[in-house]
Structure formats: C-alpha cells, structure tokens
Short mmCIF file of C-alpha atoms in Angstrom, two decimals:
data_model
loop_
_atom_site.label_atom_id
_atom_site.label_comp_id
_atom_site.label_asym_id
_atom_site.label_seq_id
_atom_site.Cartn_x
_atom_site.Cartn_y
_atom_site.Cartn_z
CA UNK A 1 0.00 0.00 0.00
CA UNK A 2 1.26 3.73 -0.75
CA UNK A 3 2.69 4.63 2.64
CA UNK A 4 0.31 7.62 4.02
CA UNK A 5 -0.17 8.70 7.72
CA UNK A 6 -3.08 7.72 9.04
CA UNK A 7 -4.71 10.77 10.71
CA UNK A 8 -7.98 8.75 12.60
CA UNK A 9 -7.84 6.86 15.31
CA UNK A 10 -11.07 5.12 17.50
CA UNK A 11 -12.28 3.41 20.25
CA UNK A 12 -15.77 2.51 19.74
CA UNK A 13 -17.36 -0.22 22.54
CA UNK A 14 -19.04 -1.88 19.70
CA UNK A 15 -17.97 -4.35 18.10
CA UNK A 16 -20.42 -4.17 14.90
CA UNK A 17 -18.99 -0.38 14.08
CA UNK A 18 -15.92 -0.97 15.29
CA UNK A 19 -15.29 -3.64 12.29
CA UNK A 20 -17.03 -1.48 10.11
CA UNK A 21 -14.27 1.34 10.47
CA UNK A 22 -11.44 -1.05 10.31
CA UNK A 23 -13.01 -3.19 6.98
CA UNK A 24 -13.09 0.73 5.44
CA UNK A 25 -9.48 1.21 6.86
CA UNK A 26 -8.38 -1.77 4.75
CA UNK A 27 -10.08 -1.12 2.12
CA UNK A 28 -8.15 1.84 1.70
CA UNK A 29 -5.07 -0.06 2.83
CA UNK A 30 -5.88 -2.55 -0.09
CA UNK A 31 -6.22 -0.05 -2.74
CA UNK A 32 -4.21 2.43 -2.47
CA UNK A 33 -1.28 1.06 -4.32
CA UNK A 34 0.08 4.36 -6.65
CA UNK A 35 -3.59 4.49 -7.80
CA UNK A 36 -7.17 3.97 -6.58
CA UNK A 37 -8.33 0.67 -7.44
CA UNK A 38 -11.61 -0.59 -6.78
CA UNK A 39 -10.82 -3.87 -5.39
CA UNK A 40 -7.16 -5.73 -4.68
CA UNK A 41 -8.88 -9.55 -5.66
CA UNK A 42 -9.08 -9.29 -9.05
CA UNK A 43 -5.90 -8.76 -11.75
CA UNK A 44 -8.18 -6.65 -13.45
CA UNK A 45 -6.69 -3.46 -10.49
CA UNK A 46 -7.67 -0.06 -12.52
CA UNK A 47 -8.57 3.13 -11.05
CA UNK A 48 -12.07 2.97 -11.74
CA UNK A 49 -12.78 6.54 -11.50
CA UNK A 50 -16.54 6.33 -10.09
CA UNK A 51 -14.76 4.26 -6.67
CA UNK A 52 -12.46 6.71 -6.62
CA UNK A 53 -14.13 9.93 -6.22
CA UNK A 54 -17.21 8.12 -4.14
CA UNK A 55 -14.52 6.90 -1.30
CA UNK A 56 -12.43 9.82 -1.31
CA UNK A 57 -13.96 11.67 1.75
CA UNK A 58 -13.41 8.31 3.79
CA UNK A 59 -9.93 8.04 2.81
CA UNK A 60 -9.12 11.89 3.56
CA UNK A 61 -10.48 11.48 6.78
CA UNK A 62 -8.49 8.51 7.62
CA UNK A 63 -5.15 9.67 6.23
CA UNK A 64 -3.40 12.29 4.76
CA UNK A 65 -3.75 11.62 1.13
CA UNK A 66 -3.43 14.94 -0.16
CA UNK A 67 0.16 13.35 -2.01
CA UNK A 68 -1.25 10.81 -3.16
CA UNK A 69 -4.33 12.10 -4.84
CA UNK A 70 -2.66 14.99 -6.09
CA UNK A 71 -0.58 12.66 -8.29
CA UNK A 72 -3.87 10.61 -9.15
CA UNK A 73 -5.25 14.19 -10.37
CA UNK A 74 -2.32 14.59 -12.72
CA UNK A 75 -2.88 11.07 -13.98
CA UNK A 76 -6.85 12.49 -14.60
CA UNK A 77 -5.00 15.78 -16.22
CA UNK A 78 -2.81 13.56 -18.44
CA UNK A 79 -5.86 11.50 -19.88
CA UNK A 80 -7.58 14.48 -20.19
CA UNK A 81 -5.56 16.50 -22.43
CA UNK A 82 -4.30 13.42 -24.05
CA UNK A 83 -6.67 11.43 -25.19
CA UNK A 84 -10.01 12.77 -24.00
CA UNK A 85 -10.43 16.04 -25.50
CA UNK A 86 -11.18 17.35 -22.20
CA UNK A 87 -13.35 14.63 -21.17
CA UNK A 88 -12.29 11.82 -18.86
CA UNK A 89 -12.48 7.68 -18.87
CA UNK A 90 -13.81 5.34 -16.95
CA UNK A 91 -10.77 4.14 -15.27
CA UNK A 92 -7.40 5.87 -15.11
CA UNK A 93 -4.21 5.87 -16.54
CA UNK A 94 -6.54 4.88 -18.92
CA UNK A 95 -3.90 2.42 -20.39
CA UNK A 96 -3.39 5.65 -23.34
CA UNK A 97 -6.78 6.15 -24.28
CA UNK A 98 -8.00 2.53 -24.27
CA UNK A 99 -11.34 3.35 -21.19
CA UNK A 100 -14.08 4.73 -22.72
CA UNK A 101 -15.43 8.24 -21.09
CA UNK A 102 -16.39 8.05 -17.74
CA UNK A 103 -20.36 9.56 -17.98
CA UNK A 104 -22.04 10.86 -15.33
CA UNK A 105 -20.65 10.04 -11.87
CA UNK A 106 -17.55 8.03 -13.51
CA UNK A 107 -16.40 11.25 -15.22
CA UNK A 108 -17.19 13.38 -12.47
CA UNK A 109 -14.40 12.36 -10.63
CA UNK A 110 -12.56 15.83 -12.26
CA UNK A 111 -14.75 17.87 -10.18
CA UNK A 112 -15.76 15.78 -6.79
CA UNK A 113 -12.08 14.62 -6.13
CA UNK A 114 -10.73 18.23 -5.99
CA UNK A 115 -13.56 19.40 -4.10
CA UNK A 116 -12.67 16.36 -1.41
CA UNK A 117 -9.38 17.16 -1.40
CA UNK A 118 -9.83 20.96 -0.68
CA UNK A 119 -12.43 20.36 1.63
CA UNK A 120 -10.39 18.36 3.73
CA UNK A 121 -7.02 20.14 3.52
CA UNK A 122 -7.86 23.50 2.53
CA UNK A 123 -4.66 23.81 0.37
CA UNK A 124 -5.74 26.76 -2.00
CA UNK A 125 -2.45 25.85 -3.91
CA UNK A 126 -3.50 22.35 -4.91
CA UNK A 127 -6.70 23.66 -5.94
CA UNK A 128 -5.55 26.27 -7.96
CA UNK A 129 -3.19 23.51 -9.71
CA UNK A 130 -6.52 21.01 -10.21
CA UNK A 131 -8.83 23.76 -11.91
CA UNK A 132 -8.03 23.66 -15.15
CA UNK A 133 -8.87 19.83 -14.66
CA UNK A 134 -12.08 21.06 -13.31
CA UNK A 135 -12.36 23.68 -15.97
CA UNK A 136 -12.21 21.61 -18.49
CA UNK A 137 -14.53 18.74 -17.40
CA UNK A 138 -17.32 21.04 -17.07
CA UNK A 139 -17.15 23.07 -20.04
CA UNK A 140 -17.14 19.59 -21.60
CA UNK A 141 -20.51 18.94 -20.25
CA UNK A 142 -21.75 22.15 -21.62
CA UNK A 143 -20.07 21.66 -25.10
CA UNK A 144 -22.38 17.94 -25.38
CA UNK A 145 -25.50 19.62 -24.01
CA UNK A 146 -25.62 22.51 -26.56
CA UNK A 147 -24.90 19.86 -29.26
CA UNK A 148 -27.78 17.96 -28.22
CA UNK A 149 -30.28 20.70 -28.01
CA UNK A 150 -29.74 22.11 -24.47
CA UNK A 151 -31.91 19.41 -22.85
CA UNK A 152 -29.87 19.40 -20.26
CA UNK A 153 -30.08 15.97 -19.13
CA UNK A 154 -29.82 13.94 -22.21
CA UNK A 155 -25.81 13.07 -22.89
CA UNK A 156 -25.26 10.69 -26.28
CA UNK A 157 -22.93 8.61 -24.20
CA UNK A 158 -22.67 5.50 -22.30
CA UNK A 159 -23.19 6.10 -18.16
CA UNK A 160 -22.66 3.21 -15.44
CA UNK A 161 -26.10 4.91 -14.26
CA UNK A 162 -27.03 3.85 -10.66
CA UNK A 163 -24.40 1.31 -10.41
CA UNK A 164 -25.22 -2.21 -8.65
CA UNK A 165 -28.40 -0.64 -7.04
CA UNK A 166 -30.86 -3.30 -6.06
CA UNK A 167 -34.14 -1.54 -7.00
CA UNK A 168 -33.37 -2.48 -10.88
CA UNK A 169 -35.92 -4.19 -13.77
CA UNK A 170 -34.65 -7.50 -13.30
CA UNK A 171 -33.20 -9.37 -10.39
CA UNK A 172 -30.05 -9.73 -11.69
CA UNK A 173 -29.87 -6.44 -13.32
CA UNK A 174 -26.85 -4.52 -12.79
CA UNK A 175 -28.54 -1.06 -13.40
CA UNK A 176 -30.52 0.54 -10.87
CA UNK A 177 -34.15 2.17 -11.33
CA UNK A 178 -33.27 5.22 -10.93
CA UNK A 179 -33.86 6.62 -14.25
CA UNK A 180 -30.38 7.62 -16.09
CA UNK A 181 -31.69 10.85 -17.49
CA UNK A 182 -31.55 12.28 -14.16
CA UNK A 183 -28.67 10.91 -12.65
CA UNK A 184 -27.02 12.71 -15.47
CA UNK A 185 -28.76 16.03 -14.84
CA UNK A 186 -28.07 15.74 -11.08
CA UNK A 187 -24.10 15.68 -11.62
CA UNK A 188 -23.86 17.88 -14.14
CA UNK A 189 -25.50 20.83 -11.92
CA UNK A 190 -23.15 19.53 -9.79
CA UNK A 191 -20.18 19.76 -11.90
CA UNK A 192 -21.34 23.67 -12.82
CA UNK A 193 -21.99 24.34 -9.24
CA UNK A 194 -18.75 22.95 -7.52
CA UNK A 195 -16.50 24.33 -10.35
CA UNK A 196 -18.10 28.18 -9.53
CA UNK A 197 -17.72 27.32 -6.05
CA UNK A 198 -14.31 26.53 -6.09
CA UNK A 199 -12.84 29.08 -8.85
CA UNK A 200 -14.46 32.00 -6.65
CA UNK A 201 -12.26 30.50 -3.93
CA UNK A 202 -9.10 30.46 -5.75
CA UNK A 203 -9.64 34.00 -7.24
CA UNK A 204 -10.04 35.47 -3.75
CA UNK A 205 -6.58 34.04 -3.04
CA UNK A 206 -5.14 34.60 -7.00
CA UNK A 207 -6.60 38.03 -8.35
CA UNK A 208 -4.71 37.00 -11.90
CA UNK A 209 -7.39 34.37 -11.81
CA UNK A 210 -9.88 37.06 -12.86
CA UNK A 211 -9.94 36.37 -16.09
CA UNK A 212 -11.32 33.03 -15.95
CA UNK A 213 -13.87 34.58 -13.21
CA UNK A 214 -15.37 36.10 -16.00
CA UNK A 215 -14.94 33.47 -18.25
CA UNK A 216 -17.59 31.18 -16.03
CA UNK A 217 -20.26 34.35 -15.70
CA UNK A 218 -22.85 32.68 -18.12
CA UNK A 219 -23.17 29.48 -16.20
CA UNK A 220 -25.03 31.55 -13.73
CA UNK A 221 -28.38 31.07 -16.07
CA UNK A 222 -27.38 27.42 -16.88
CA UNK A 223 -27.24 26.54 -12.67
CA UNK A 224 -30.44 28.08 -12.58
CA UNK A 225 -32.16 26.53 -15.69
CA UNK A 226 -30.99 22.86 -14.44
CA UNK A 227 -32.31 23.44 -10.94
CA UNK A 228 -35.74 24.57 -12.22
CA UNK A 229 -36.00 21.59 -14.24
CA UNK A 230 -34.52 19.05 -11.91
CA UNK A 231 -37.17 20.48 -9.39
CA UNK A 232 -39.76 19.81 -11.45
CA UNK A 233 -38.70 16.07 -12.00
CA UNK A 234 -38.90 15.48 -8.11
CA UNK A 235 -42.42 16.90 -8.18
CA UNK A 236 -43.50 14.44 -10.66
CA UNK A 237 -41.53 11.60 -9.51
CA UNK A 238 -43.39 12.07 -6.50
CA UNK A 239 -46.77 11.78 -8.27
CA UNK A 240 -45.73 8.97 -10.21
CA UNK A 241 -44.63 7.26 -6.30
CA UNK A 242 -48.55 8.34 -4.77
CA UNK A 243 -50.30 7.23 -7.85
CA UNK A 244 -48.46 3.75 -7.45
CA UNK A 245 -48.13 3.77 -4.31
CA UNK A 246 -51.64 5.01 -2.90
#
C-alpha cells in the first residue's frame, strides 16, 4: 500500500462499528497502491474513476492523502488533455486512451475529487493547480449539451447509471431504477456548481485568476435553468410514487 499517515484513530465499545471502520481502513489499505483501485482480488486493479471519487472523503479522513491524490489528479490531467479532448475515462491511466469516457458520476471524478481534497485540507495551492482539470470537465458537459439541443439531461454517451443498485428491472440487473436521465442532470448541476464554487475561492486568493472569473459568468443562467427543471422532475416523480403507491 502507498505509505500515508493515518490521521484517525477510534475506540468505539461496539464491536459491529468498530469492524465497520477497520473493513473501510483496509479497504483503503488494499487499494491504495500508486492508484485507486476498486478492489485488490481481481488482476483486473484499474482506477475505476466512479470508486475513486465516491470513497475519497473516507480516505481523507483517515489519512493524509493529499500526495497521493494529487498525483492521481495529474494522472486524470494527463488523460484528459491526451486522449479525451477534455473529457475523462472510466478508469485511469486509462492504459493511453484505451477506457471509454467516464459519464455521469464516472467522469465526475474531475470535479468531486478536488472538491474532497480541498475540503479536507484547505490547500488553495493544490486547488488552484486542479482547476483547469475542473475547468475543463465542465465546459465539456456544456459543449455535449448545446450539441444535443440544451436538454440538459440527455448526454449521447454511455453512463454506469445507478451502479449495482438493487431496486433495478430484473433481479439480476446490474442497473438501478433510478432513471439515467436524471442521474445525469443531477451531476452535471453539480459539476457547474462545484467548479463556480471553487474558482471564486481560488480568485479570492489569485486576483490574476480574474480572467477566468469572467470566463464562467454565463453558467449563472445554466445553474439556474438545471435546478428549475430538476425540481420539477422530483415533483413528478413524487406523483408517479402516490399514484403507485396510494
């Protein structure tokens, strides 16, 4: 395992939680090996970017990974530029350009891991080194939604989707019920909102970073647009759930 220094320590008088914590410790312990795997069993080992970005908070709290993920951000940056035309794959290194794109959630791991990171450790430095991963990602998004009509949650691209959920069509069914549509609206809102979030941070500490203040102005409307219509797919989900439902 990369050698990081564990930062959390506990002493819970349960035994229940208190395996809990320590089967999260080694999962992190059994994965962390230069990159993020998803699991140490298989030879398969990639750095499936979806686990990555979902168990990042855990790890940060348990360690200080702020090394360690910074070089898995470059890896992201390198695949990027690359081969990915400022998208990003599935898994990374992306053994030069051989992972499809990511999608929603997959993908997003260009946004969510710096926010972990900086939310964690506060290093404004890192950040500002990250954004134009960020950057990049998001206009991304906006580039395949205007191409598609602005629909804003329709992106002509395979997604993982709700991954493994049990609530799918079939029994064995590897895709959730969640419908995919959304999932893909959620994150990119996401992806707009976090990237505003964290460039106004950076340009409070970086005035030079002006420029690209102003170069993220429009997405203002676009935030707004998504949330309206994202609101109003809760409001009928929820009639769809009474009229089943009773």
């Amino acid at each position: 395992s990369s050698d990081l220094r564990e930062t959390l320590r506990w002493k819970i008088g349960h035994a229940g939680l208190d395996r809990l914590l320590q089967n999260a410790r080694w999962s992190r312990l059994s994965n962390f090996l230069d990159v993020p795997t998803d699991c140490p069993q298989r030879d398969e080992r990639l750095g499936w970017t979806g686990d990555a970005q979902v168990f990042a908070d855990t790890a940060c709290m348990q360690a200080d990974c702020r090394a360690f993920y910074r070089k898995y951000m470059r890896d992201l940056r390198e695949d990027q530029v690359r081969y990915y035309a400022g998208d990003l794959p599935m898994f990374s290194p992306s053994l030069r350009g051989e992972a499809g794109v990511g999608g929603a959630v997959w993908a997003d791991v260009g946004v969510i891991l710096p926010w972990s990171v900086y939310m964690h450790y506060g290093d404004l430095d890192l950040l500002r080194e990250t954004y134009p991963l960020m950057r990049d990602y998001t206009e991304k998004r906006i580039e395949k939604d205007r191409a598609l009509g602005n629909t804003h949650i329709r992106f002509d691209e395979f997604s993982f989707g709700d991954w493994l959920a049990l609530d799918g069509i079939a029994r064995k069914s590897v895709f959730g019920g969640t419908e995919e549509t959304y999932i893909q609206g959620v994150y990119y809102l996401q992806a707009l909102e976090l990237t505003e979030v964290l460039l106004n941070q950076i340009h409070r500490a970086y005035r030079r970073f002006s420029l690209e203040s102003r170069r993220v102005e429009h997405w203002t409307g676009l935030i707004e647009e998504i949330q309206r219509l994202l609101k109003g797919w809760r409001k009928a989900d929820k009639e769809r759930y009474k009229d089943i439902n009773g």
